[in-house]
Coordinates of C-alpha atoms in Angstrom, one line a residue:
Chain A
X1 CA 28.8 126.2 124.8
X2 CA 27.5 124.1 121.9
X3 CA 31.1 123.1 121.2
X4 CA 31.4 121.8 124.7
X5 CA 28.2 119.7 124.5
X6 CA 29.4 118.2 121.2
X7 CA 32.8 117.4 122.6
X8 CA 31.5 115.8 125.8
X9 CA 29.5 113.3 123.8
X10 CA 32.6 112.0 122.1
X11 CA 34.8 109.4 123.6
X12 CA 38.0 111.2 124.6
X13 CA 41.1 109.7 122.8
X14 CA 43.3 107.7 125.2
X15 CA 46.3 109.7 126.2
X16 CA 49.8 108.2 126.0
X17 CA 51.7 107.6 129.2
X18 CA 55.4 107.6 130.1
X19 CA 57.9 109.5 128.0
X20 CA 55.6 109.3 124.9
X21 CA 53.0 111.0 127.1
X22 CA 55.4 113.8 128.0
X23 CA 56.4 114.4 124.3
X24 CA 52.7 114.2 123.2
X25 CA 51.5 116.6 125.9
X26 CA 54.2 119.2 125.4
X27 CA 54.1 119.1 121.5
X28 CA 50.3 119.1 121.4
X29 CA 48.1 122.0 120.5
X30 CA 46.5 124.4 123.0
X31 CA 47.8 123.3 126.4
X32 CA 50.6 121.1 127.8
X33 CA 48.9 120.4 131.2
X34 CA 46.0 118.3 130.0
X35 CA 44.0 117.6 133.2
X36 CA 45.3 120.4 135.4
X37 CA 43.1 123.5 135.8
X38 CA 44.7 126.9 135.4
X39 CA 44.2 127.6 139.1
X40 CA 46.1 124.6 140.2
X41 CA 48.8 125.0 137.6
X42 CA 49.3 128.7 138.7
X43 CA 49.6 127.7 142.3
X44 CA 52.2 125.1 141.5
X45 CA 54.2 127.6 139.4
X46 CA 54.0 130.1 142.3
X47 CA 55.2 127.4 144.7
X48 CA 58.1 126.6 142.3
X49 CA 59.1 130.3 142.5
X50 CA 58.8 130.2 146.2
X51 CA 61.0 127.1 146.3
X52 CA 63.8 129.1 144.7
X53 CA 63.4 131.9 147.3
X54 CA 63.8 129.4 150.1
X55 CA 66.6 127.6 148.3
X56 CA 68.5 130.9 148.1
X57 CA 68.0 131.5 151.9
X58 CA 69.2 128.0 152.7
X59 CA 72.1 128.3 150.3
X60 CA 73.2 131.6 151.8
X61 CA 73.0 130.0 155.2
X62 CA 75.1 127.1 154.0
X63 CA 77.7 129.4 152.5
X64 CA 77.9 131.5 155.7
X65 CA 78.3 128.4 157.8
X66 CA 80.9 126.7 155.6
X67 CA 83.0 129.8 155.1
X68 CA 83.3 131.1 158.6
X69 CA 86.4 130.2 160.7
X70 CA 84.5 130.9 163.9
X71 CA 82.7 127.8 165.3
X72 CA 78.9 127.6 164.6
X73 CA 76.7 127.6 167.7
X74 CA 75.4 124.1 168.4
X75 CA 71.6 124.3 167.6
X76 CA 71.0 121.2 169.8
X77 CA 72.0 123.3 172.8
X78 CA 70.7 126.7 171.6
X79 CA 67.2 125.3 171.2
X80 CA 67.2 123.1 174.2
X81 CA 64.4 123.6 176.7
X82 CA 64.5 123.0 180.5
X83 CA 61.5 120.8 181.5
X84 CA 61.5 120.0 185.2
X85 CA 65.2 119.7 186.0
X86 CA 66.3 118.1 182.7
X87 CA 67.6 119.9 179.7
X88 CA 65.9 118.4 176.6
X89 CA 67.6 119.2 173.2
X90 CA 65.4 120.7 170.5
X91 CA 62.2 119.7 172.2
X92 CA 60.2 122.8 171.2
X93 CA 61.3 122.5 167.5
X94 CA 60.2 118.8 167.6
X95 CA 56.8 119.7 168.9
X96 CA 56.4 122.4 166.3
X97 CA 57.3 119.8 163.6
X98 CA 54.7 117.4 164.8
X99 CA 52.1 120.2 164.9
X100 CA 52.8 121.2 161.4
X101 CA 52.7 117.6 160.1
X102 CA 49.3 117.2 161.9
X103 CA 48.0 120.3 160.2
X104 CA 49.1 118.8 156.9
X105 CA 47.1 115.6 157.7
X106 CA 43.9 117.5 158.5
X107 CA 44.4 119.6 155.4
X108 CA 44.7 116.5 153.2
X109 CA 41.4 115.1 154.6
X110 CA 39.7 118.5 154.1
X111 CA 40.6 118.3 150.4
X112 CA 39.0 114.8 150.3
X113 CA 35.8 115.9 152.0
X114 CA 35.7 119.0 149.7
X115 CA 35.5 116.9 146.6
X116 CA 32.7 114.9 148.3
X117 CA 30.9 118.2 148.7
X118 CA 30.7 117.7 152.5
X119 CA 30.9 121.4 153.3
X120 CA 30.6 121.1 157.1
X121 CA 33.4 118.5 157.5
X122 CA 35.6 120.3 155.0
X123 CA 35.2 123.7 156.8
X124 CA 35.7 122.0 160.2
X125 CA 39.0 120.3 159.1
X126 CA 40.2 123.6 157.5
X127 CA 39.5 125.4 160.8
X128 CA 41.5 122.7 162.7
X129 CA 44.3 123.1 160.2
X130 CA 44.3 126.9 160.7
X131 CA 44.3 126.4 164.5
X132 CA 47.4 124.1 164.2
X133 CA 49.0 126.8 162.0
X134 CA 48.3 129.5 164.5
X135 CA 49.7 127.4 167.3
X136 CA 52.9 126.9 165.3
X137 CA 53.3 130.6 164.8
X138 CA 52.7 131.2 168.5
X139 CA 55.4 128.7 169.4
X140 CA 57.7 130.3 167.0
X141 CA 57.1 133.7 168.7
X142 CA 57.9 132.0 172.0
X143 CA 61.2 130.7 170.5
X144 CA 62.1 134.1 169.1
X145 CA 61.4 135.8 172.4
X146 CA 63.6 133.2 174.2
X147 CA 66.5 133.7 171.8
X148 CA 66.3 137.5 171.8
X149 CA 66.3 137.5 175.6
X150 CA 69.4 135.4 175.5
X151 CA 71.1 138.0 173.4
X152 CA 70.8 136.6 169.8
X153 CA 70.8 139.4 167.3
X154 CA 71.2 139.4 163.5
X155 CA 74.7 140.8 164.0
X156 CA 75.9 138.6 166.8
X157 CA 75.2 136.1 169.6
X158 CA 76.9 134.8 172.8
X159 CA 77.9 131.4 171.4
X160 CA 79.8 131.7 168.2
X161 CA 79.6 132.7 164.5
X162 CA 77.8 136.0 164.0
X163 CA 76.0 134.9 161.0
X164 CA 73.9 132.5 163.1
X165 CA 71.4 135.2 164.1
X166 CA 71.0 136.6 160.6
X167 CA 70.4 133.2 159.1
X168 CA 68.0 132.1 161.9
X169 CA 65.8 135.3 161.8
X170 CA 65.7 135.4 158.0
X171 CA 64.9 131.8 157.4
X172 CA 62.4 131.1 160.2
X173 CA 60.9 134.6 159.9
X174 CA 60.2 134.1 156.2
X175 CA 58.7 130.7 156.9
X176 CA 56.6 132.1 159.8
X177 CA 55.3 134.8 157.5
X178 CA 54.2 132.0 155.0
X179 CA 52.5 130.1 157.8
X180 CA 50.6 133.3 158.9
X181 CA 49.5 134.0 155.3
X182 CA 48.4 130.4 155.0
X183 CA 46.3 130.6 158.2
X184 CA 44.5 133.7 156.7
X185 CA 44.1 132.0 153.4
X186 CA 42.6 128.9 155.1
X187 CA 40.2 131.0 157.2
X188 CA 38.9 132.9 154.1
X189 CA 38.3 129.8 152.1
X190 CA 36.9 127.8 155.1
X191 CA 34.3 130.6 155.6
X192 CA 33.3 130.4 151.9
X193 CA 33.0 126.6 152.1
X194 CA 30.9 126.7 155.3
X195 CA 28.6 129.3 153.8
X196 CA 28.0 127.0 150.9
X197 CA 29.4 129.4 148.2
X198 CA 30.5 126.5 146.1
X199 CA 27.2 124.7 146.2
X200 CA 25.0 127.7 145.3
X201 CA 27.4 129.3 142.9
X202 CA 27.8 132.5 144.9
X203 CA 30.1 135.0 143.3
X204 CA 33.3 136.2 145.0
X205 CA 33.2 139.8 146.2
X206 CA 36.5 140.6 144.6
X207 CA 36.5 138.5 141.4
X208 CA 32.8 138.4 140.8
X209 CA 33.2 134.9 139.6
X210 CA 31.8 131.6 141.0
X211 CA 34.2 129.2 142.6
X212 CA 34.3 125.5 143.1
X213 CA 35.6 123.0 145.6
X214 CA 38.9 122.8 143.8
X215 CA 40.0 125.9 145.7
X216 CA 40.2 123.7 148.8
X217 CA 42.8 121.5 147.0
X218 CA 44.7 124.7 145.8
X219 CA 44.7 126.1 149.3
X220 CA 45.9 122.7 150.4
X221 CA 48.8 122.8 148.0
X222 CA 50.0 126.0 149.5
X223 CA 49.6 124.6 153.0
X224 CA 51.5 121.4 152.3
X225 CA 54.3 123.5 150.7
X226 CA 54.7 125.4 154.0
X227 CA 55.0 122.0 155.7
X228 CA 57.5 120.9 153.1
X229 CA 59.7 123.9 153.6
X230 CA 59.7 123.2 157.3
X231 CA 61.0 119.7 156.6
X232 CA 64.0 121.2 154.9
X233 CA 64.5 124.0 157.6
X234 CA 64.2 121.4 160.4
X235 CA 66.8 119.1 158.7
X236 CA 69.3 121.7 157.5
X237 CA 69.1 124.4 160.1
X238 CA 68.1 122.8 163.4
X239 CA 69.5 119.2 163.0
X240 CA 72.7 119.7 160.9
Chain B
X1 CA 35.2 124.7 129.5
X2 CA 34.4 122.6 132.5
X3 CA 32.2 120.4 130.4
X4 CA 35.0 119.6 128.1
X5 CA 37.3 118.8 130.9
X6 CA 35.0 116.3 132.6
X7 CA 35.6 113.3 130.3
X8 CA 39.3 113.9 130.6
X9 CA 39.3 113.5 134.4
X10 CA 40.8 110.4 135.9
X11 CA 42.4 109.1 132.7
X12 CA 45.7 107.9 134.0
X13 CA 44.8 104.8 135.9
X14 CA 48.2 103.6 136.9
X15 CA 47.6 104.6 140.5
X16 CA 44.0 105.4 140.3
X17 CA 42.5 102.0 140.9
X18 CA 41.6 102.6 144.5
X19 CA 40.2 106.0 143.8
X20 CA 37.1 104.5 142.3
X21 CA 36.1 103.0 145.6
X22 CA 36.2 106.4 147.1
X23 CA 34.2 107.8 144.2
X24 CA 31.5 105.2 144.6
X25 CA 31.2 105.8 148.3
X26 CA 30.9 109.5 147.9
X27 CA 27.4 111.0 148.1
X28 CA 27.7 112.7 144.7
X29 CA 29.9 112.1 141.7
X30 CA 32.9 114.1 142.6
X31 CA 35.7 115.0 140.2
X32 CA 39.2 115.8 141.1
X33 CA 41.6 114.1 143.4
X34 CA 39.8 111.4 145.3
X35 CA 41.7 108.9 147.5
X36 CA 40.6 106.9 150.5
X37 CA 41.1 108.7 153.9
X38 CA 43.1 105.7 155.1
X39 CA 45.9 106.5 152.6
X40 CA 46.2 110.0 154.2
X41 CA 46.3 108.5 157.7
X42 CA 49.0 106.0 156.8
X43 CA 51.1 108.8 155.3
X44 CA 50.5 110.9 158.3
X45 CA 51.6 108.1 160.6
X46 CA 54.8 107.6 158.5
X47 CA 55.6 111.3 158.7
X48 CA 55.3 111.1 162.5
X49 CA 57.7 108.1 162.5
X50 CA 60.2 109.7 160.2
X51 CA 60.1 113.0 162.2
X52 CA 60.7 111.0 165.4
X53 CA 63.6 109.3 163.8
X54 CA 65.2 112.5 162.7
X55 CA 64.7 114.0 166.2
X56 CA 66.3 110.9 167.7
X57 CA 69.4 111.5 165.5
X58 CA 69.9 114.6 167.5
X59 CA 68.7 113.2 170.8
X60 CA 71.3 110.3 170.7
X61 CA 73.9 112.8 169.4
X62 CA 75.1 110.9 166.3
X63 CA 77.9 112.8 164.7
X64 CA 79.8 113.1 161.4
X65 CA 78.8 111.4 158.2
X66 CA 76.3 109.1 160.0
X67 CA 74.4 112.1 161.3
X68 CA 74.4 113.9 158.0
X69 CA 73.3 111.0 155.9
X70 CA 70.5 110.0 158.3
X71 CA 69.2 113.6 158.4
X72 CA 69.2 113.9 154.6
X73 CA 67.6 110.4 154.2
X74 CA 64.7 111.3 156.6
X75 CA 64.4 114.7 155.0
X76 CA 64.1 113.3 151.5
X77 CA 61.6 110.6 152.5
X78 CA 59.4 113.1 154.3
X79 CA 59.5 115.6 151.4
X80 CA 58.7 112.8 149.0
X81 CA 55.7 111.6 150.9
X82 CA 54.3 115.1 151.2
X83 CA 54.8 116.0 147.6
X84 CA 53.7 112.6 146.2
X85 CA 50.6 111.9 148.3
X86 CA 49.5 115.1 150.2
X87 CA 50.1 117.3 147.1
X88 CA 48.9 114.5 144.8
X89 CA 51.9 114.7 142.5
X90 CA 51.9 110.9 142.2
X91 CA 48.6 111.0 140.3
X92 CA 49.4 113.9 137.9
X93 CA 50.5 113.4 134.3
X94 CA 54.3 113.1 133.9
X95 CA 54.4 116.2 131.6
X96 CA 53.2 118.2 134.6
X97 CA 55.2 116.4 137.3
X98 CA 58.5 116.9 135.4
X99 CA 57.7 120.6 134.7
X100 CA 57.4 121.2 138.4
X101 CA 59.9 118.8 139.9
X102 CA 62.9 119.1 137.6
X103 CA 63.6 122.8 138.1
X104 CA 64.2 122.6 141.9
X105 CA 66.7 119.7 141.3
X106 CA 68.8 122.2 139.3
X107 CA 69.3 124.1 142.5
X108 CA 71.8 121.3 143.3
X109 CA 74.1 122.8 140.7
X110 CA 73.9 126.1 142.6
X111 CA 74.7 124.2 145.8
X112 CA 77.8 122.6 144.3
X113 CA 79.0 126.0 143.0
X114 CA 78.5 127.5 146.5
X115 CA 80.3 124.6 148.2
X116 CA 83.5 125.4 146.1
X117 CA 83.0 129.1 146.7
X118 CA 82.7 128.8 150.5
X119 CA 85.6 126.3 150.7
X120 CA 87.7 128.9 148.9
X121 CA 86.6 131.7 151.2
X122 CA 87.3 129.6 154.2
X123 CA 90.8 128.9 153.0
X124 CA 91.5 132.6 152.4
X125 CA 90.2 133.4 155.9
X126 CA 92.3 130.7 157.5
X127 CA 95.4 131.8 155.6
X128 CA 95.1 135.6 155.9
X129 CA 92.9 136.3 159.0
X130 CA 94.1 133.6 161.3
X131 CA 94.3 134.5 165.0
X132 CA 98.0 135.4 165.7
X133 CA 98.5 136.0 169.4

C-alpha cells in the first residue's frame, strides 16, 4: 500500500507509441498490457477463443457448401416471410439484425453512464439491452419453429443439400445460446448496478470481493461480441 | 494496485482528445473509457445504414461476384465499427490490439486450406458419384 502511494506521487514516464510501443510493452517487466485490467484482458482472451469456435463452425459450413454436388437451398427463399399477400425475402432475419444492433447501441451507452457512476441510467440501459436480446432469442425460436414445421432436419430438408439443416441448427443454435447467456449476464450485473454495489463496495456473494463499474464494460465486450458474430453469420450464412 | 494504475490511465492521446470533454461534463472524475454519447449514436446510425445496404443486396437479387464482394465489404465495415468503437479497440495500446486482432486473421490461412480441400472433394464427387441415369 505504501508502495502504491509513493508511486502515485511520481510522474509516470511517457510510454512509447507505434511499433516502438509494441516492442517496449512486450519486452517490459511485469505485464505487457499496460493499461488494461486483468478482468478486461481475460474477457478479450475468452472472446478470442470463442472467435475460433465460431470460425470453425463457419469453416465447416463453407466446406460442406463448397464440396456438395447437390444444389444448396436458397436462403433468400427459405427465410422469406409472407406479409399480407407479398413474399418478402429474409425479412425476419433483417429485423433480428436491427434488434441486435440496437441492443449493441444501448449497451455502449450503458458503459458510458457506468463510468459516470450514474447507476439508474446504467441499469436501465442494461435492462433495455437484455430486453432486445430476449426479443432476438424469441424471434429465433419462431424461425426455428417455422423451419422445423417445413421439414428441415439436421439430416435433410425439402429443398436441396442435406448439410443445410446441420449447418443452420449448429451455427444459429450456438449463437442463440450465447445471446441467452448474455441476457442472464446482463440481468445479473444490471441488478448489482441498480442496487449500488459498486458505489458502496458491497462484496459479491460468490467471490467475496468488491467490484467496480468496469464490469459494465466487460459485460459490454461480451455483448458486442455476440453482435459481431451475428454480423458474420448474417453475411456468410443468410446472404451468401 | 488501483492506485498505481490511476496515473497510467488515458495516456495514449492520439484519439483521446474528445474524451476529456466527456470527463469534464461527468459528475465525478471517472476513469476508464469515456467518449461522448454522440459518437455511439453516429456509429449506431452507420450500422443501421450498412445493415440496410447488405439487406438490399439480397432484396434486389444481385448475383455473382458483385453480390459476394458487396456482402463482404458491408460485413467488414460493420465488424470494424463494432470492434473499434463499441468495443473500444481504437483507444487501446497497440501491444494489446495486435495481441487480440492478429490471431483471428490467421484463420484466413485455415480458410484457404479448406477451399482447396473442398474443391478437391467436389471434384472427386463429380467424377465418381455423378448421377448416371
